[in-house]
Coordinates of N, CA and C and ligand atoms in Angstrom, one line a residue:
M800 N 18.8 -14.1 -17.0 CA 17.6 -13.5 -16.5 C 17.0 -12.7 -17.7
S801 N 15.8 -13.0 -18.1 CA 15.3 -12.3 -19.3 C 14.1 -11.4 -18.8
F802 N 13.8 -10.4 -19.7 CA 12.8 -9.5 -19.4 C 11.6 -9.6 -20.5
T803 N 10.4 -9.5 -20.0 CA 9.3 -9.4 -20.9 C 9.2 -8.1 -21.6
D804 N 8.4 -8.1 -22.7 CA 8.3 -6.8 -23.4 C 7.8 -5.7 -22.5
A805 N 6.9 -6.1 -21.6 CA 6.3 -5.1 -20.7 C 7.4 -4.5 -19.7
E806 N 8.3 -5.4 -19.3 CA 9.4 -5.0 -18.4 C 10.3 -4.0 -19.2
V807 N 10.6 -4.4 -20.4 CA 11.5 -3.5 -21.2 C 10.9 -2.2 -21.4
E808 N 9.6 -2.1 -21.6 CA 8.9 -0.8 -21.7 C 8.9 -0.1 -20.4
R809 N 8.6 -0.8 -19.3 CA 8.6 -0.2 -18.0 C 9.9 0.5 -17.6
Y810 N 11.0 -0.2 -17.9 CA 12.3 0.3 -17.5 C 13.1 1.1 -18.7
A811 N 12.3 1.4 -19.7 CA 13.0 2.0 -20.9 C 13.9 3.2 -20.6
R812 N 13.4 4.1 -19.8 CA 14.2 5.3 -19.6 C 15.4 5.1 -18.7
Q813 N 15.4 3.9 -18.1 CA 16.6 3.5 -17.2 C 17.5 2.7 -18.0
L814 N 16.9 1.8 -18.9 CA 17.8 1.0 -19.7 C 18.7 1.7 -20.7
V815 N 18.2 2.9 -21.1 CA 19.0 3.7 -22.1 C 20.1 4.4 -21.4
L816 N 20.1 4.5 -20.0 CA 21.2 5.1 -19.3 C 22.5 4.2 -19.5
R817 N 23.5 4.8 -20.0 CA 24.7 4.0 -20.3 C 25.2 3.3 -19.1
E818 N 25.1 3.9 -17.9 CA 25.7 3.3 -16.7 C 24.8 2.2 -16.2
I819 N 23.6 2.0 -16.7 CA 22.7 1.0 -16.2 C 22.6 -0.1 -17.4
G820 N 21.9 0.2 -18.4 CA 21.8 -0.7 -19.6 C 21.2 -2.0 -19.2
G821 N 21.3 -3.0 -20.1 CA 20.7 -4.3 -19.9 C 21.4 -5.0 -18.7
A822 N 22.7 -4.9 -18.6 CA 23.4 -5.5 -17.5 C 23.0 -5.0 -16.1
G823 N 22.9 -3.7 -16.1 CA 22.5 -3.1 -14.8 C 21.1 -3.4 -14.4
Q824 N 20.2 -3.5 -15.4 CA 18.8 -3.9 -15.1 C 18.7 -5.3 -14.6
Q825 N 19.6 -6.2 -15.2 CA 19.6 -7.6 -14.8 C 20.1 -7.6 -13.4
A826 N 21.1 -6.8 -13.1 CA 21.7 -6.8 -11.7 C 20.6 -6.4 -10.7
L827 N 19.8 -5.4 -11.1 CA 18.8 -4.9 -10.2 C 17.7 -6.0 -10.0
K828 N 17.4 -6.7 -11.1 CA 16.4 -7.8 -10.9 C 16.9 -8.9 -10.1
A829 N 18.2 -9.2 -10.1 CA 18.8 -10.3 -9.3 C 19.0 -9.9 -7.9
A830 N 18.9 -8.6 -7.6 CA 19.3 -8.1 -6.3 C 18.2 -8.1 -5.2
S831 N 18.6 -8.2 -4.0 CA 17.7 -8.2 -2.9 C 18.1 -7.1 -1.9
V832 N 17.1 -6.2 -1.6 CA 17.4 -5.0 -0.8 C 16.6 -5.1 0.5
L833 N 17.2 -4.8 1.6 CA 16.4 -4.7 2.9 C 16.3 -3.3 3.3
I834 N 15.0 -2.9 3.5 CA 14.7 -1.5 4.0 C 14.4 -1.6 5.5
V835 N 15.2 -1.0 6.3 CA 14.9 -1.0 7.7 C 14.3 0.3 8.1
G836 N 13.0 0.2 8.5 CA 12.3 1.5 8.8 C 11.5 1.9 7.5
A837 N 10.2 1.7 7.5 CA 9.3 2.1 6.4 C 8.6 3.4 6.7
G838 N 9.5 4.4 7.1 CA 9.0 5.7 7.5 C 9.3 6.8 6.5
G839 N 9.7 7.9 7.0 CA 10.0 9.1 6.1 C 11.0 8.8 5.0
L840 N 12.1 8.1 5.4 CA 13.2 7.8 4.5 C 12.9 6.5 3.7
G841 N 12.4 5.5 4.5 CA 12.2 4.1 3.9 C 11.1 4.2 2.8
A842 N 10.1 5.1 3.0 CA 9.0 5.1 2.1 C 9.5 5.6 0.7
P843 N 10.1 6.7 0.5 CA 10.5 7.1 -0.8 C 11.6 6.2 -1.4
A844 N 12.5 5.7 -0.5 CA 13.6 4.8 -0.9 C 12.9 3.5 -1.5
A845 N 12.0 3.0 -0.8 CA 11.3 1.7 -1.3 C 10.5 2.0 -2.6
F846 N 9.9 3.2 -2.6 CA 9.1 3.5 -3.8 C 10.0 3.5 -5.1
Y847 N 11.1 4.2 -5.0 CA 12.0 4.3 -6.2 C 12.7 3.0 -6.5
L848 N 13.1 2.2 -5.4 CA 13.7 1.0 -5.7 C 12.8 0.0 -6.3
A849 N 11.5 0.0 -5.9 CA 10.5 -0.9 -6.5 C 10.3 -0.5 -7.9
A850 N 10.2 0.8 -8.1 CA 10.0 1.4 -9.5 C 11.1 1.0 -10.4
A851 N 12.3 1.0 -9.8 CA 13.5 0.8 -10.6 C 13.7 -0.7 -11.0
G852 N 12.9 -1.6 -10.4 CA 13.0 -3.0 -10.7 C 13.9 -3.9 -9.9
V853 N 14.1 -3.5 -8.6 CA 14.8 -4.4 -7.7 C 14.0 -5.7 -7.6
G854 N 14.7 -6.8 -7.7 CA 14.0 -8.1 -7.7 C 13.2 -8.5 -6.5
R855 N 13.9 -8.3 -5.3 CA 13.3 -8.7 -4.1 C 13.6 -7.6 -3.0
M856 N 12.6 -7.4 -2.2 CA 12.7 -6.3 -1.2 C 12.2 -6.8 0.1
G857 N 13.0 -6.7 1.2 CA 12.5 -6.9 2.5 C 12.2 -5.6 3.2
L858 N 11.1 -5.6 3.9 CA 10.6 -4.4 4.6 C 10.5 -4.7 6.1
A859 N 11.2 -4.0 7.0 CA 11.2 -4.2 8.4 C 10.7 -3.0 9.1
D860 N 9.6 -3.1 9.8 CA 9.1 -1.9 10.6 C 8.0 -2.5 11.6
P861 N 8.1 -2.1 12.8 CA 7.1 -2.6 13.8 C 5.8 -1.8 13.9
D862 N 5.9 -0.6 13.2 CA 4.8 0.4 13.5 C 3.6 0.3 12.6
T863 N 2.5 1.0 13.1 CA 1.3 1.1 12.2 C 1.3 2.6 11.7
V864 N 0.6 2.8 10.7 CA 0.5 4.1 10.0 C -0.3 5.0 10.9
A865 N 0.2 6.2 11.2 CA -0.5 7.3 12.0 C -0.8 8.5 11.0
L866 N -1.8 9.2 11.4 CA -2.1 10.4 10.6 C -0.9 11.4 10.5
S867 N -0.1 11.5 11.6 CA 1.0 12.4 11.6 C 2.2 11.9 10.7
N868 N 2.1 10.7 10.2 CA 3.1 10.2 9.2 C 2.9 10.7 7.8
L869 N 1.7 11.1 7.5 CA 1.3 11.3 6.1 C 2.0 12.5 5.4
H870 N 2.5 13.4 6.2 CA 3.1 14.6 5.6 C 4.5 14.3 5.0
R871 N 5.0 13.1 5.2 CA 6.3 12.8 4.7 C 6.4 11.3 4.2
Q872 N 5.6 10.4 4.7 CA 5.7 9.0 4.4 C 4.8 8.6 3.2
I873 N 5.3 8.9 2.0 CA 4.5 9.0 0.8 C 3.9 7.7 0.3
L874 N 4.3 6.6 1.0 CA 3.7 5.3 0.6 C 2.3 5.2 1.0
Y875 N 1.9 5.9 2.0 CA 0.6 5.7 2.7 C -0.4 6.7 2.4
A876 N -1.7 6.2 2.5 CA -2.8 7.1 2.3 C -3.6 7.1 3.6
E877 N -4.6 8.0 3.6 CA -5.4 8.2 4.8 C -6.1 6.9 5.2
A878 N -6.5 6.1 4.2 CA -7.2 4.9 4.5 C -6.3 3.8 5.2
D879 N -4.9 4.1 5.1 CA -4.0 3.1 5.7 C -3.8 3.4 7.2
V880 N -4.3 4.5 7.8 CA -4.1 4.8 9.2 C -4.5 3.7 10.0
G881 N -3.7 3.2 10.9 CA -4.0 2.1 11.8 C -3.5 0.8 11.3
R882 N -3.1 0.7 10.0 CA -2.7 -0.5 9.3 C -1.2 -0.7 9.6
R883 N -0.7 -1.9 9.6 CA 0.7 -2.1 9.8 C 1.4 -1.6 8.6
K884 N 2.5 -0.8 8.8 CA 3.2 -0.1 7.8 C 3.8 -1.1 6.7
V885 N 4.3 -2.2 7.2 CA 4.9 -3.2 6.2 C 3.8 -3.7 5.2
D886 N 2.6 -3.9 5.8 CA 1.5 -4.5 4.9 C 1.0 -3.4 3.9
A887 N 0.8 -2.2 4.4 CA 0.4 -1.1 3.6 C 1.4 -0.8 2.5
A888 N 2.7 -0.8 2.9 CA 3.8 -0.5 2.0 C 3.9 -1.6 0.9
A889 N 3.9 -2.9 1.3 CA 4.0 -3.9 0.3 C 2.8 -3.9 -0.7
A890 N 1.6 -3.6 -0.2 CA 0.5 -3.5 -1.1 C 0.6 -2.4 -2.1
R891 N 1.1 -1.2 -1.6 CA 1.3 0.0 -2.5 C 2.4 -0.3 -3.5
L892 N 3.4 -0.9 -3.1 CA 4.6 -1.2 -3.9 C 4.3 -2.2 -5.0
K893 N 3.5 -3.2 -4.6 CA 3.1 -4.3 -5.5 C 2.2 -3.7 -6.6
A894 N 1.3 -2.7 -6.2 CA 0.5 -2.0 -7.2 C 1.3 -1.3 -8.2
L895 N 2.5 -0.7 -7.7 CA 3.4 0.0 -8.6 C 4.1 -0.9 -9.5
N896 N 4.7 -2.0 -8.9 CA 5.5 -2.9 -9.8 C 5.3 -4.4 -9.3
P897 N 4.5 -5.1 -10.1 CA 4.2 -6.5 -9.7 C 5.3 -7.5 -9.9
H898 N 6.4 -7.0 -10.5 CA 7.6 -7.8 -10.7 C 8.5 -8.0 -9.5
V899 N 8.2 -7.1 -8.5 CA 9.1 -7.2 -7.2 C 8.4 -8.1 -6.2
Q900 N 9.3 -8.9 -5.6 CA 8.9 -9.8 -4.6 C 9.2 -9.2 -3.2
F901 N 8.2 -9.3 -2.3 CA 8.3 -8.6 -1.0 C 8.3 -9.6 0.1
K902 N 9.1 -9.3 1.1 CA 9.1 -10.1 2.4 C 8.9 -9.0 3.5
T903 N 7.9 -9.2 4.3 CA 7.6 -8.2 5.3 C 8.0 -8.7 6.7
H904 N 8.5 -7.8 7.5 CA 8.8 -8.2 8.9 C 8.2 -7.1 9.8
A905 N 7.1 -7.4 10.4 CA 6.5 -6.4 11.3 C 7.1 -6.4 12.7
E906 N 8.4 -6.1 12.7 CA 9.1 -6.2 13.9 C 10.3 -5.2 13.9
A907 N 10.7 -4.8 15.1 CA 11.9 -3.9 15.2 C 13.2 -4.8 14.9
L908 N 14.1 -4.2 14.2 CA 15.4 -4.8 14.1 C 16.2 -4.6 15.4
T909 N 16.7 -5.6 16.0 CA 17.5 -5.4 17.3 C 18.8 -6.2 17.1
A910 N 19.7 -6.0 18.1 CA 21.0 -6.7 18.0 C 20.7 -8.2 17.9
A911 N 19.7 -8.7 18.5 CA 19.4 -10.1 18.5 C 18.8 -10.6 17.2
T912 N 18.1 -9.8 16.5 CA 17.4 -10.2 15.2 C 18.1 -9.7 14.0
A913 N 19.1 -8.8 14.1 CA 19.6 -8.1 12.9 C 20.3 -9.1 11.9
A914 N 21.1 -10.0 12.4 CA 21.8 -10.9 11.5 C 20.8 -11.7 10.7
A915 N 19.8 -12.3 11.3 CA 18.8 -13.1 10.5 C 18.0 -12.2 9.5
L916 N 17.7 -11.0 9.9 CA 17.0 -10.1 9.0 C 17.8 -9.7 7.8
I917 N 19.0 -9.4 8.0 CA 19.8 -8.9 6.8 C 20.3 -10.1 5.9
A918 N 20.3 -11.3 6.5 CA 20.8 -12.5 5.7 C 20.0 -12.6 4.4
G919 N 20.7 -12.9 3.3 CA 20.1 -13.1 2.0 C 19.9 -11.8 1.2
H920 N 20.1 -10.6 1.9 CA 20.0 -9.4 1.1 C 21.4 -8.9 0.7
D921 N 21.4 -8.2 -0.4 CA 22.7 -7.7 -1.0 C 23.1 -6.3 -0.5
V922 N 22.0 -5.5 -0.2 CA 22.3 -4.1 0.3 C 21.2 -3.8 1.3
V923 N 21.7 -3.1 2.4 CA 20.8 -2.8 3.5 C 20.6 -1.2 3.5
L924 N 19.4 -0.8 3.6 CA 19.1 0.7 3.8 C 18.5 0.9 5.2
D925 N 19.1 1.8 5.9 CA 18.7 2.1 7.2 C 18.1 3.6 7.2
G926 N 16.8 3.7 7.4 CA 16.2 5.0 7.6 C 15.5 5.1 8.9
T927 N 15.9 4.4 9.9 CA 15.3 4.5 11.2 C 15.7 5.7 11.9
D928 N 15.0 6.0 13.0 CA 15.3 7.3 13.7 C 15.8 7.1 15.1
D929 N 16.3 5.9 15.4 CA 16.8 5.8 16.8 C 18.2 5.1 16.7
F930 N 19.1 5.5 17.6 CA 20.4 5.1 17.5 C 20.6 3.6 17.9
A931 N 19.8 3.1 18.8 CA 20.0 1.6 19.1 C 19.8 0.8 17.9
T932 N 18.8 1.1 17.1 CA 18.5 0.3 15.9 C 19.6 0.6 14.9
R933 N 20.1 1.8 14.7 CA 21.1 2.1 13.8 C 22.4 1.4 14.1
F934 N 22.7 1.3 15.4 CA 23.9 0.6 15.8 C 23.8 -0.9 15.5
A935 N 22.6 -1.5 15.7 CA 22.4 -2.9 15.5 C 22.5 -3.2 14.0
V936 N 21.9 -2.3 13.1 CA 22.0 -2.5 11.7 C 23.5 -2.4 11.3
S937 N 24.2 -1.4 11.7 CA 25.6 -1.2 11.3 C 26.4 -2.4 11.8
D938 N 26.3 -2.8 13.0 CA 27.1 -3.9 13.5 C 26.8 -5.2 12.7
A939 N 25.6 -5.4 12.4 CA 25.2 -6.7 11.6 C 25.7 -6.6 10.2
C940 N 25.7 -5.4 9.6 CA 26.2 -5.2 8.2 C 27.7 -5.4 8.2
L941 N 28.4 -4.9 9.2 CA 29.8 -5.0 9.3 C 30.2 -6.5 9.4
A942 N 29.5 -7.2 10.3 CA 29.8 -8.6 10.5 C 29.5 -9.5 9.3
A943 N 28.5 -9.1 8.5 CA 28.1 -9.9 7.4 C 28.8 -9.4 6.1
G944 N 29.5 -8.3 6.2 CA 30.1 -7.7 5.0 C 29.2 -7.2 4.0
K945 N 28.0 -6.7 4.5 CA 27.0 -6.1 3.6 C 27.1 -4.6 3.5
P946 N 27.0 -4.0 2.3 CA 27.0 -2.5 2.2 C 25.7 -1.9 2.9
L947 N 26.0 -0.9 3.6 CA 24.9 -0.2 4.3 C 24.7 1.2 3.8
V948 N 23.5 1.6 3.4 CA 23.2 2.9 3.0 C 22.4 3.5 4.1
S949 N 23.0 4.6 4.8 CA 22.4 5.1 6.0 C 21.9 6.5 5.7
G950 N 20.7 6.8 6.1 CA 20.1 8.2 6.0 C 19.6 8.7 7.3
A951 N 19.5 10.0 7.4 CA 19.0 10.6 8.6 C 18.4 11.9 8.3
I952 N 17.4 12.3 9.0 CA 16.8 13.7 8.8 C 16.3 14.2 10.1
G953 N 16.3 15.5 10.3 CA 15.7 16.1 11.5 C 15.6 17.6 11.2
R954 N 14.5 18.2 11.6 CA 14.3 19.6 11.3 C 14.4 19.9 9.8
W955 N 15.4 20.6 9.4 CA 15.6 21.0 8.0 C 16.9 20.4 7.4
T956 N 17.5 19.5 8.1 CA 18.8 19.0 7.7 C 18.7 17.5 7.5
G957 N 19.4 17.0 6.4 CA 19.4 15.6 6.2 C 20.8 15.2 5.8
Q958 N 21.1 13.9 5.9 CA 22.4 13.3 5.5 C 22.2 11.9 5.0
V959 N 23.2 11.5 4.1 CA 23.2 10.2 3.6 C 24.7 9.8 3.4
G960 N 25.0 8.5 3.8 CA 26.3 8.0 3.6 C 26.2 6.5 3.3
V961 N 27.3 6.0 2.8 CA 27.4 4.5 2.5 C 28.6 4.0 3.3
F962 N 28.4 2.8 3.9 CA 29.4 2.2 4.7 C 29.6 0.8 4.2
V963 N 30.8 0.5 3.8 CA 31.1 -0.9 3.4 C 32.4 -1.3 4.2
G964 N 32.2 -2.1 5.2 CA 33.4 -2.5 6.0 C 33.8 -1.3 6.8
K965 N 35.2 -1.0 6.8 CA 35.7 0.2 7.5 C 35.8 1.3 6.5
P966 N 35.5 2.6 6.9 CA 34.9 2.9 8.2 C 33.5 2.5 8.2
C967 N 33.0 2.2 9.4 CA 31.6 1.8 9.6 C 30.8 3.0 10.1
Y968 N 29.5 2.8 10.2 CA 28.6 3.9 10.7 C 29.1 4.4 12.1
R969 N 29.6 3.4 12.9 CA 29.9 3.8 14.3 C 31.3 4.5 14.4
C970 N 32.0 4.5 13.3 CA 33.2 5.4 13.3 C 32.7 6.9 13.3
L971 N 31.5 7.1 12.7 CA 30.9 8.4 12.6 C 30.2 8.7 13.9
V972 N 29.4 7.8 14.4 CA 28.6 7.9 15.7 C 29.0 6.8 16.6
P973 N 30.1 6.9 17.4 CA 30.5 5.7 18.2 C 29.5 5.3 19.3
E974 N 29.0 6.3 20.0 CA 28.1 6.0 21.1 C 26.8 6.8 21.0
L975 N 25.8 6.4 21.7 CA 24.5 7.1 21.7 C 24.7 8.5 22.1
P976 N 24.4 9.5 21.2 CA 24.5 10.9 21.5 C 23.6 11.3 22.6
P977 N 24.1 12.0 23.7 CA 23.2 12.3 24.8 C 22.1 13.3 24.4
D978 N 22.4 14.1 23.3 CA 21.5 15.1 22.9 C 20.7 14.7 21.7
A979 N 20.5 13.4 21.5 CA 19.8 12.9 20.3 C 18.4 13.5 20.2
E980 N 18.1 14.0 19.0 CA 16.8 14.6 18.8 C 15.9 13.6 18.1
T981 N 14.6 13.7 18.3 CA 13.6 12.9 17.5 C 12.8 13.8 16.7
C982 N 12.3 13.3 15.5 CA 11.5 14.2 14.7 C 10.2 14.5 15.4
A983 N 9.7 13.6 16.3 CA 8.5 13.8 17.0 C 8.6 15.1 17.9
A984 N 9.8 15.3 18.5 CA 10.1 16.4 19.4 C 10.4 17.7 18.7
V985 N 11.2 17.6 17.6 CA 11.8 18.8 17.0 C 11.2 19.1 15.6
G986 N 10.5 18.1 15.1 CA 9.9 18.3 13.8 C 10.8 18.0 12.6
V987 N 10.2 17.9 11.4 CA 11.0 17.6 10.2 C 10.2 18.1 9.0
M988 N 10.9 18.7 8.1 CA 10.3 19.1 6.8 C 10.0 17.9 6.0
G989 N 8.8 17.7 5.6 CA 8.4 16.5 4.9 C 9.1 16.2 3.6
A990 N 9.2 17.3 2.8 CA 9.9 17.0 1.5 C 11.4 16.7 1.6
L991 N 12.0 17.0 2.8 CA 13.4 16.6 3.0 C 13.5 15.1 3.1
A992 N 12.4 14.4 3.6 CA 12.5 12.9 3.6 C 12.5 12.4 2.2
G993 N 11.8 13.1 1.2 CA 11.9 12.7 -0.2 C 13.2 12.9 -0.8
V994 N 13.9 14.0 -0.4 CA 15.3 14.2 -0.9 C 16.2 13.1 -0.5
I995 N 16.3 12.9 0.8 CA 17.3 12.0 1.4 C 16.9 10.5 1.1
G996 N 15.6 10.2 1.2 CA 15.2 8.8 0.9 C 15.5 8.5 -0.6
S997 N 15.2 9.5 -1.5 CA 15.5 9.2 -2.9 C 17.0 9.1 -3.1
M998 N 17.8 9.8 -2.4 CA 19.3 9.7 -2.5 C 19.7 8.3 -2.0
M999 N 19.0 7.8 -1.0 CA 19.4 6.4 -0.5 C 19.1 5.4 -1.6
A1000 N 18.0 5.6 -2.3 CA 17.6 4.7 -3.4 C 18.7 4.7 -4.5
I1001 N 19.1 5.9 -4.8 CA 20.2 6.1 -5.9 C 21.5 5.4 -5.5
E1002 N 21.9 5.6 -4.2 CA 23.1 5.0 -3.7 C 23.0 3.4 -3.8
A1003 N 21.8 2.9 -3.4 CA 21.6 1.4 -3.5 C 21.7 1.0 -5.0
I1004 N 21.1 1.7 -5.9 CA 21.2 1.4 -7.3 C 22.6 1.4 -7.8
K1005 N 23.4 2.4 -7.4 CA 24.8 2.5 -7.8 C 25.6 1.3 -7.2
L1006 N 25.3 0.9 -6.0 CA 26.0 -0.2 -5.4 C 25.7 -1.5 -6.2
I1007 N 24.4 -1.7 -6.6 CA 24.0 -2.9 -7.2 C 24.5 -3.0 -8.7
T1008 N 24.5 -1.8 -9.4 CA 24.8 -1.9 -10.8 C 26.2 -1.5 -11.1
G1009 N 26.9 -1.0 -10.1 CA 28.3 -0.6 -10.3 C 28.4 0.8 -11.0
A1010 N 27.3 1.5 -11.1 CA 27.3 2.8 -11.8 C 27.9 3.8 -10.9
G1011 N 28.8 4.7 -11.5 CA 29.3 5.8 -10.7 C 30.1 5.5 -9.5
E1012 N 30.1 6.4 -8.6 CA 30.9 6.2 -7.3 C 30.0 6.4 -6.1
P1013 N 29.6 5.3 -5.5 CA 28.8 5.4 -4.3 C 29.4 6.3 -3.2
L1014 N 28.6 6.8 -2.3 CA 29.1 7.7 -1.2 C 29.8 6.9 -0.2
T1015 N 30.6 5.9 -0.6 CA 31.3 5.1 0.4 C 32.3 5.9 1.2
A1016 N 32.3 5.8 2.5 CA 33.2 6.5 3.4 C 33.0 8.0 3.2
R1017 N 31.9 8.4 2.8 CA 31.6 9.9 2.7 C 30.2 10.1 3.2
L1018 N 30.0 11.3 3.7 CA 28.7 11.7 4.2 C 28.2 13.0 3.5
F1019 N 27.1 12.9 2.8 CA 26.5 14.0 2.1 C 25.5 14.7 3.1
I1020 N 25.7 16.0 3.2 CA 24.8 16.7 4.2 C 24.1 17.8 3.5
Y1021 N 22.8 17.9 3.7 CA 22.0 18.9 3.0 C 21.3 19.8 4.0
D1022 N 21.6 21.1 4.0 CA 20.9 22.0 4.9 C 19.8 22.7 4.0
A1023 N 18.6 22.3 4.2 CA 17.5 22.8 3.3 C 17.2 24.2 3.6
L1024 N 17.4 24.7 4.8 CA 17.0 26.1 5.1 C 18.0 27.1 4.4
S1025 N 19.3 26.7 4.3 CA 20.2 27.6 3.6 C 20.3 27.2 2.1
G1026 N 19.8 26.0 1.8 CA 20.0 25.6 0.4 C 21.4 25.2 0.1
E1027 N 22.1 24.8 1.1 CA 23.5 24.4 0.9 C 23.8 22.9 1.1
T1028 N 24.7 22.4 0.4 CA 25.1 21.0 0.6 C 26.7 20.9 0.8
R1029 N 27.1 19.9 1.5 CA 28.5 19.6 1.5 C 28.7 18.1 1.7
T1030 N 29.8 17.6 1.3 CA 30.1 16.2 1.4 C 31.5 16.1 2.1
V1031 N 31.5 15.3 3.3 CA 32.7 15.2 4.1 C 33.1 13.8 4.0
K1032 N 34.4 13.6 4.1 CA 35.0 12.2 4.2 C 34.8 11.7 5.6
V1033 N 34.5 10.4 5.7 CA 34.5 9.7 7.0 C 35.7 8.8 7.1
G1034 N 36.5 9.0 8.1 CA 37.7 8.2 8.3 C 37.4 7.1 9.2
A1035 N 38.2 6.0 9.1 CA 38.0 4.9 10.1 C 38.6 5.4 11.4
D1036 N 37.8 5.1 12.5 CA 38.2 5.6 13.8 C 39.0 4.4 14.5
P1037 N 40.3 4.6 14.8 CA 41.0 3.6 15.5 C 40.4 3.1 16.8
A1038 N 39.6 4.0 17.4 CA 38.9 3.6 18.7 C 37.5 3.2 18.5
C1039 N 37.1 2.9 17.2 CA 35.7 2.6 17.0 C 35.2 1.4 17.8
P1040 N 34.1 1.4 18.5 CA 33.7 0.3 19.2 C 33.2 -0.9 18.4
A1041 N 33.1 -0.7 17.1 CA 32.6 -1.8 16.2 C 33.7 -2.4 15.3
C1042 N 34.4 -1.5 14.6 CA 35.2 -2.0 13.5 C 36.7 -2.0 13.8
A1043 N 37.1 -1.3 15.0 CA 38.6 -1.2 15.2 C 39.2 -2.6 15.6
Ligands
LIG440 ZN1 33.8 1.7 12.8

């Protein structure tokens, strides 16, 4: 897989990184990433992955852009309000990097559709905000042996983790939490979506290029109000409903 002079210039600051280099850039160009949820987390993740030169990107989201999305979903402009998110996102990302190929799915990922949606992708990013979708994504990734980069935000706190086989996401969250909060109800700091979504992009790039150590079986937690972070290990749950 070769690069044009324009591509070499575009990725120059990334190509000189020892951990990426020409081989890493080739791996990115050969890779296909699925972004589930083109919202607060999916938007910055998709932005940086397209900028980094991922070759193919799938975008799955059933929603249209709302005015209340714009304080954190940085792919969208006011003129996009009412437009399908996957269409507005693909248009914005193509304008950023015409070398990326997009496949859009204006539908929710469910247990019934998950396997078909993730097929053909090398890494799956889940930035959705409901547990039914997260479980469906996790179960499908586990069954297909695909690495999952999972992010979540609410109020002033965010987290990101990587799951490859065991432990899986459901070792962390086995069942639907009865007290699950939604950003619509409790709010979310917009810039926090940028922090966690960007970290999801970095983890995907690390998985694709082999750079560094992905957050596999670990969960990074950022408390923006206190300015503190911590990283905890995630162990395989022998009673996990998915991977045990
Ligand atoms: Zn599990």
